């Protein structure tokens, strides 16, 4: 069982505990369209449900002669689980991107496919776990939402946020994915780096320093292996506004109470390790 599914199960278990103590409320589903009380399944190639969030990103750079626009639209999808009495127990939501570009059409299609596959893996876990816990005494939901994070000239980043809210208490997880706008490649550590070993060593150093300054001493046990696993996992790093970010997922370093942490490394510190194509301006 993967860590993301364990997190979903943990959230549902907490819901049940809150329900037994009378602390839960029904979550809000404003701006989310549903078709009656049935389970709504939307094919990724025929998305008709939910609200739109259109984003136009100017990819033009007159110095490089690059002209074009990424048109990014997000379509929402809802999955509802009922108990044996026909009552709605879980109402989960995600969105899927539709990405178009007149200049980078192949790249846009490749990025859209990649993000859809990433979302599908999480969505399948959410749906499976939701149905497994259909006898939960409380209404709840898990959302997996994608959003355009930053455009940096030769790259574009997307942030994925998984969130749940029960009885006024919320949980979240974040993922960051950066793509090359011309090739549509999902960038990994080697893609970014002038020298992979030097880049990894630098990231290990920066993340380790952050952990020692921001976490309890109990989190330092096995720190090297924890940090190495983080920076070698896709979704835990990428470009943000003016910085390179490394996400420390919940439970990856410390306890659940530590939540999600983000190590932001400034362009002045990191540019010397990045290929010229991925310099942060």
GROMACS .gro file of C-alpha atoms in nm:
model
  281
    1UNK     CA    1   0.000   0.000   0.000
    2UNK     CA    2   0.150   0.337  -0.101
    3UNK     CA    3   0.200   0.634   0.129
    4UNK     CA    4  -0.070   0.845  -0.039
    5UNK     CA    5  -0.333   0.579   0.016
    6UNK     CA    6  -0.222   0.542   0.378
    7UNK     CA    7  -0.274   0.919   0.419
    8UNK     CA    8  -0.627   0.895   0.274
    9UNK     CA    9  -0.712   0.605   0.506
   10UNK     CA   10  -0.570   0.800   0.802
   11UNK     CA   11  -0.793   1.096   0.718
   12UNK     CA   12  -1.102   0.876   0.700
   13UNK     CA   13  -1.012   0.708   1.029
   14UNK     CA   14  -0.993   1.051   1.193
   15UNK     CA   15  -1.334   1.137   1.048
   16UNK     CA   16  -1.483   0.831   1.210
   17UNK     CA   17  -1.328   0.924   1.545
   18UNK     CA   18  -1.463   1.278   1.518
   19UNK     CA   19  -1.806   1.146   1.427
   20UNK     CA   20  -1.815   0.928   1.738
   21UNK     CA   21  -1.736   1.233   1.950
   22UNK     CA   22  -1.994   1.448   1.774
   23UNK     CA   23  -1.739   1.685   1.622
   24UNK     CA   24  -1.806   1.653   1.249
   25UNK     CA   25  -1.988   1.878   1.007
   26UNK     CA   26  -2.088   1.829   0.645
   27UNK     CA   27  -1.829   1.976   0.412
   28UNK     CA   28  -1.921   2.253   0.173
   29UNK     CA   29  -1.960   2.162  -0.193
   30UNK     CA   30  -2.027   2.508  -0.334
   31UNK     CA   31  -1.952   2.559  -0.706
   32UNK     CA   32  -1.952   2.184  -0.764
   33UNK     CA   33  -2.212   2.044  -1.003
   34UNK     CA   34  -2.348   1.691  -0.955
   35UNK     CA   35  -2.586   1.475  -1.153
   36UNK     CA   36  -2.845   1.375  -0.895
   37UNK     CA   37  -2.719   1.142  -0.623
   38UNK     CA   38  -2.540   0.898  -0.851
   39UNK     CA   39  -2.168   0.838  -0.866
   40UNK     CA   40  -2.032   1.072  -1.129
   41UNK     CA   41  -1.755   0.931  -1.347
   42UNK     CA   42  -1.617   1.156  -1.619
   43UNK     CA   43  -1.397   1.019  -1.895
   44UNK     CA   44  -1.068   1.210  -1.917
   45UNK     CA   45  -1.123   1.267  -2.290
   46UNK     CA   46  -1.480   1.389  -2.254
   47UNK     CA   47  -1.493   1.615  -1.952
   48UNK     CA   48  -1.830   1.783  -1.927
   49UNK     CA   49  -1.880   1.837  -1.556
   50UNK     CA   50  -1.784   2.108  -1.312
   51UNK     CA   51  -1.673   2.467  -1.323
   52UNK     CA   52  -1.402   2.603  -1.552
   53UNK     CA   53  -1.090   2.788  -1.450
   54UNK     CA   54  -0.926   2.931  -1.759
   55UNK     CA   55  -0.566   3.047  -1.755
   56UNK     CA   56  -0.384   3.217  -2.041
   57UNK     CA   57  -0.008   3.213  -2.007
   58UNK     CA   58   0.203   3.428  -2.232
   59UNK     CA   59   0.509   3.226  -2.330
   60UNK     CA   60   0.644   3.502  -2.548
   61UNK     CA   61   1.004   3.613  -2.517
   62UNK     CA   62   1.099   3.867  -2.779
   63UNK     CA   63   1.471   3.813  -2.716
   64UNK     CA   64   1.444   3.442  -2.800
   65UNK     CA   65   1.183   3.495  -3.067
   66UNK     CA   66   0.939   3.273  -2.881
   67UNK     CA   67   0.580   3.371  -2.931
   68UNK     CA   68   0.279   3.176  -2.821
   69UNK     CA   69   0.028   3.119  -2.548
   70UNK     CA   70  -0.054   2.822  -2.332
   71UNK     CA   71  -0.429   2.814  -2.283
   72UNK     CA   72  -0.502   2.608  -1.974
   73UNK     CA   73  -0.852   2.514  -1.868
   74UNK     CA   74  -0.941   2.310  -1.560
   75UNK     CA   75  -1.255   2.097  -1.551
   76UNK     CA   76  -1.385   1.959  -1.223
   77UNK     CA   77  -1.501   1.605  -1.159
   78UNK     CA   78  -1.688   1.467  -0.857
   79UNK     CA   79  -1.701   1.113  -0.721
   80UNK     CA   80  -1.973   1.030  -0.469
   81UNK     CA   81  -1.985   0.724  -0.246
   82UNK     CA   82  -2.312   0.615  -0.082
   83UNK     CA   83  -2.372   0.375   0.202
   84UNK     CA   84  -2.614   0.081   0.178
   85UNK     CA   85  -2.901   0.311   0.276
   86UNK     CA   86  -2.839   0.531  -0.025
   87UNK     CA   87  -2.699   0.817   0.183
   88UNK     CA   88  -2.405   1.017   0.054
   89UNK     CA   89  -2.101   0.947   0.272
   90UNK     CA   90  -1.807   1.079   0.071
   91UNK     CA   91  -1.802   1.353  -0.189
   92UNK     CA   92  -1.461   1.378  -0.350
   93UNK     CA   93  -1.344   1.624  -0.611
   94UNK     CA   94  -1.058   1.670  -0.855
   95UNK     CA   95  -0.988   1.874  -1.167
   96UNK     CA   96  -0.818   1.788  -1.492
   97UNK     CA   97  -0.627   2.026  -1.719
   98UNK     CA   98  -0.697   2.088  -2.085
   99UNK     CA   99  -0.383   2.249  -2.227
  100UNK     CA  100  -0.357   2.404  -2.572
  101UNK     CA  101  -0.086   2.595  -2.753
  102UNK     CA  102  -0.064   2.701  -3.116
  103UNK     CA  103   0.317   2.703  -3.106
  104UNK     CA  104   0.384   2.415  -2.865
  105UNK     CA  105   0.092   2.186  -2.952
  106UNK     CA  106   0.282   1.858  -2.905
  107UNK     CA  107   0.434   1.977  -2.579
  108UNK     CA  108   0.094   2.093  -2.451
  109UNK     CA  109  -0.059   1.754  -2.527
  110UNK     CA  110   0.231   1.573  -2.359
  111UNK     CA  111   0.207   1.787  -2.044
  112UNK     CA  112  -0.170   1.737  -2.029
  113UNK     CA  113  -0.127   1.360  -2.061
  114UNK     CA  114   0.138   1.352  -1.788
  115UNK     CA  115  -0.069   1.557  -1.542
  116UNK     CA  116  -0.377   1.347  -1.617
  117UNK     CA  117  -0.184   1.026  -1.546
  118UNK     CA  118  -0.053   1.172  -1.219
  119UNK     CA  119  -0.405   1.275  -1.118
  120UNK     CA  120  -0.551   0.938  -1.219
  121UNK     CA  121  -0.316   0.749  -0.986
  122UNK     CA  122  -0.423   0.960  -0.690
  123UNK     CA  123  -0.787   0.966  -0.795
  124UNK     CA  124  -0.808   0.588  -0.817
  125UNK     CA  125  -0.672   0.560  -0.461
  126UNK     CA  126  -0.922   0.818  -0.340
  127UNK     CA  127  -1.218   0.643  -0.505
  128UNK     CA  128  -1.113   0.296  -0.389
  129UNK     CA  129  -1.063   0.410  -0.030
  130UNK     CA  130  -1.385   0.613  -0.035
  131UNK     CA  131  -1.585   0.305  -0.138
  132UNK     CA  132  -1.401   0.086   0.113
  133UNK     CA  133  -1.511   0.317   0.396
  134UNK     CA  134  -1.869   0.367   0.277
  135UNK     CA  135  -1.999   0.271   0.625
  136UNK     CA  136  -1.828   0.571   0.786
  137UNK     CA  137  -2.072   0.753   1.019
  138UNK     CA  138  -1.982   1.097   0.886
  139UNK     CA  139  -1.998   1.280   0.555
  140UNK     CA  140  -1.659   1.390   0.430
  141UNK     CA  141  -1.447   1.427   0.119
  142UNK     CA  142  -1.100   1.438  -0.029
  143UNK     CA  143  -1.004   1.685  -0.302
  144UNK     CA  144  -0.711   1.652  -0.545
  145UNK     CA  145  -0.677   1.981  -0.731
  146UNK     CA  146  -0.421   2.091  -0.990
  147UNK     CA  147  -0.325   2.453  -1.051
  148UNK     CA  148  -0.081   2.645  -1.267
  149UNK     CA  149   0.200   2.759  -1.043
  150UNK     CA  150   0.459   2.951  -1.244
  151UNK     CA  151   0.590   3.008  -1.596
  152UNK     CA  152   0.960   3.074  -1.623
  153UNK     CA  153   1.042   3.117  -1.991
  154UNK     CA  154   1.153   2.763  -2.077
  155UNK     CA  155   0.956   2.584  -1.810
  156UNK     CA  156   0.612   2.576  -1.654
  157UNK     CA  157   0.519   2.441  -1.310
  158UNK     CA  158   0.197   2.297  -1.174
  159UNK     CA  159   0.105   2.253  -0.808
  160UNK     CA  160  -0.119   1.967  -0.695
  161UNK     CA  161  -0.295   2.001  -0.363
  162UNK     CA  162  -0.471   1.717  -0.185
  163UNK     CA  163  -0.694   1.841   0.093
  164UNK     CA  164  -0.963   1.720   0.329
  165UNK     CA  165  -1.175   1.905   0.578
  166UNK     CA  166  -1.377   1.747   0.855
  167UNK     CA  167  -1.541   1.926   1.144
  168UNK     CA  168  -1.332   2.238   1.101
  169UNK     CA  169  -1.004   2.043   1.094
  170UNK     CA  170  -0.814   2.026   0.767
  171UNK     CA  171  -0.528   1.823   0.623
  172UNK     CA  172  -0.330   1.883   0.308
  173UNK     CA  173  -0.053   1.746   0.088
  174UNK     CA  174   0.131   1.929  -0.189
  175UNK     CA  175   0.313   1.818  -0.503
  176UNK     CA  176   0.508   2.024  -0.755
  177UNK     CA  177   0.571   1.930  -1.118
  178UNK     CA  178   0.785   2.131  -1.362
  179UNK     CA  179   0.785   2.075  -1.738
  180UNK     CA  180   0.995   2.196  -2.030
  181UNK     CA  181   0.759   2.401  -2.249
  182UNK     CA  182   0.917   2.294  -2.578
  183UNK     CA  183   0.959   1.921  -2.518
  184UNK     CA  184   0.680   1.862  -2.264
  185UNK     CA  185   0.929   1.665  -2.053
  186UNK     CA  186   0.860   1.633  -1.681
  187UNK     CA  187   1.186   1.761  -1.537
  188UNK     CA  188   1.376   1.553  -1.283
  189UNK     CA  189   1.690   1.631  -1.087
  190UNK     CA  190   1.917   1.531  -1.374
  191UNK     CA  191   1.713   1.741  -1.618
  192UNK     CA  192   1.773   2.057  -1.413
  193UNK     CA  193   2.134   1.999  -1.319
  194UNK     CA  194   2.459   2.096  -1.482
  195UNK     CA  195   2.615   1.822  -1.271
  196UNK     CA  196   2.374   1.577  -1.109
  197UNK     CA  197   2.596   1.477  -0.816
  198UNK     CA  198   2.686   1.836  -0.728
  199UNK     CA  199   2.319   1.939  -0.752
  200UNK     CA  200   2.202   1.652  -0.532
  201UNK     CA  201   2.475   1.723  -0.277
  202UNK     CA  202   2.370   2.089  -0.269
  203UNK     CA  203   2.001   2.003  -0.222
  204UNK     CA  204   2.090   1.752   0.051
  205UNK     CA  205   2.285   2.024   0.230
  206UNK     CA  206   2.009   2.286   0.204
  207UNK     CA  207   1.727   2.053   0.310
  208UNK     CA  208   1.932   1.910   0.598
  209UNK     CA  209   2.007   2.262   0.725
  210UNK     CA  210   1.637   2.350   0.707
  211UNK     CA  211   1.532   2.036   0.896
  212UNK     CA  212   1.784   2.095   1.175
  213UNK     CA  213   1.656   2.450   1.217
  214UNK     CA  214   1.282   2.377   1.194
  215UNK     CA  215   1.219   2.026   1.331
  216UNK     CA  216   1.247   1.865   1.672
  217UNK     CA  217   1.566   1.668   1.739
  218UNK     CA  218   1.365   1.346   1.731
  219UNK     CA  219   1.321   1.398   1.354
  220UNK     CA  220   1.696   1.383   1.292
  221UNK     CA  221   1.720   1.004   1.319
  222UNK     CA  222   1.803   0.859   0.977
  223UNK     CA  223   1.792   1.209   0.831
  224UNK     CA  224   2.027   1.144   0.537
  225UNK     CA  225   1.814   0.860   0.401
  226UNK     CA  226   1.494   1.060   0.454
  227UNK     CA  227   1.626   1.363   0.266
  228UNK     CA  228   1.768   1.148  -0.014
  229UNK     CA  229   1.429   0.981  -0.063
  230UNK     CA  230   1.257   1.322  -0.079
  231UNK     CA  231   1.481   1.476  -0.345
  232UNK     CA  232   1.472   1.161  -0.557
  233UNK     CA  233   1.091   1.149  -0.567
  234UNK     CA  234   0.908   1.326  -0.849
  235UNK     CA  235   0.653   1.576  -0.719
  236UNK     CA  236   0.870   1.684  -0.427
  237UNK     CA  237   1.064   1.955  -0.610
  238UNK     CA  238   1.044   2.210  -0.890
  239UNK     CA  239   1.042   2.574  -0.988
  240UNK     CA  240   0.841   2.836  -0.804
  241UNK     CA  241   0.837   3.215  -0.826
  242UNK     CA  242   1.199   3.324  -0.801
  243UNK     CA  243   1.309   3.005  -0.630
  244UNK     CA  244   1.361   2.630  -0.650
  245UNK     CA  245   1.137   2.454  -0.399
  246UNK     CA  246   1.172   2.120  -0.223
  247UNK     CA  247   0.854   1.993  -0.059
  248UNK     CA  248   0.882   1.791   0.261
  249UNK     CA  249   0.560   1.586   0.266
  250UNK     CA  250   0.374   1.523   0.588
  251UNK     CA  251   0.536   1.237   0.783
  252UNK     CA  252   0.843   1.235   0.553
  253UNK     CA  253   1.065   1.391   0.819
  254UNK     CA  254   0.878   1.449   1.143
  255UNK     CA  255   0.535   1.376   1.287
  256UNK     CA  256   0.195   1.453   1.140
  257UNK     CA  257   0.180   1.765   1.355
  258UNK     CA  258   0.468   1.912   1.154
  259UNK     CA  259   0.253   1.911   0.842
  260UNK     CA  260   0.387   1.991   0.496
  261UNK     CA  261   0.702   2.204   0.483
  262UNK     CA  262   0.859   2.376   0.182
  263UNK     CA  263   1.229   2.455   0.151
  264UNK     CA  264   1.266   2.754  -0.081
  265UNK     CA  265   1.610   2.805  -0.233
  266UNK     CA  266   1.669   3.146  -0.389
  267UNK     CA  267   1.784   3.192  -0.746
  268UNK     CA  268   2.109   3.348  -0.623
  269UNK     CA  269   2.193   3.025  -0.442
  270UNK     CA  270   2.080   2.772  -0.697
  271UNK     CA  271   2.137   2.915  -1.044
  272UNK     CA  272   2.501   2.808  -1.052
  273UNK     CA  273   2.382   2.445  -1.030
  274UNK     CA  274   2.114   2.475  -1.300
  275UNK     CA  275   2.154   2.432  -1.672
  276UNK     CA  276   2.145   2.759  -1.865
  277UNK     CA  277   1.804   2.665  -2.005
  278UNK     CA  278   1.651   2.649  -1.656
  279UNK     CA  279   1.808   2.954  -1.497
  280UNK     CA  280   1.569   3.139  -1.267
  281UNK     CA  281   1.538   3.499  -1.379
   0.00000   0.00000   0.00000
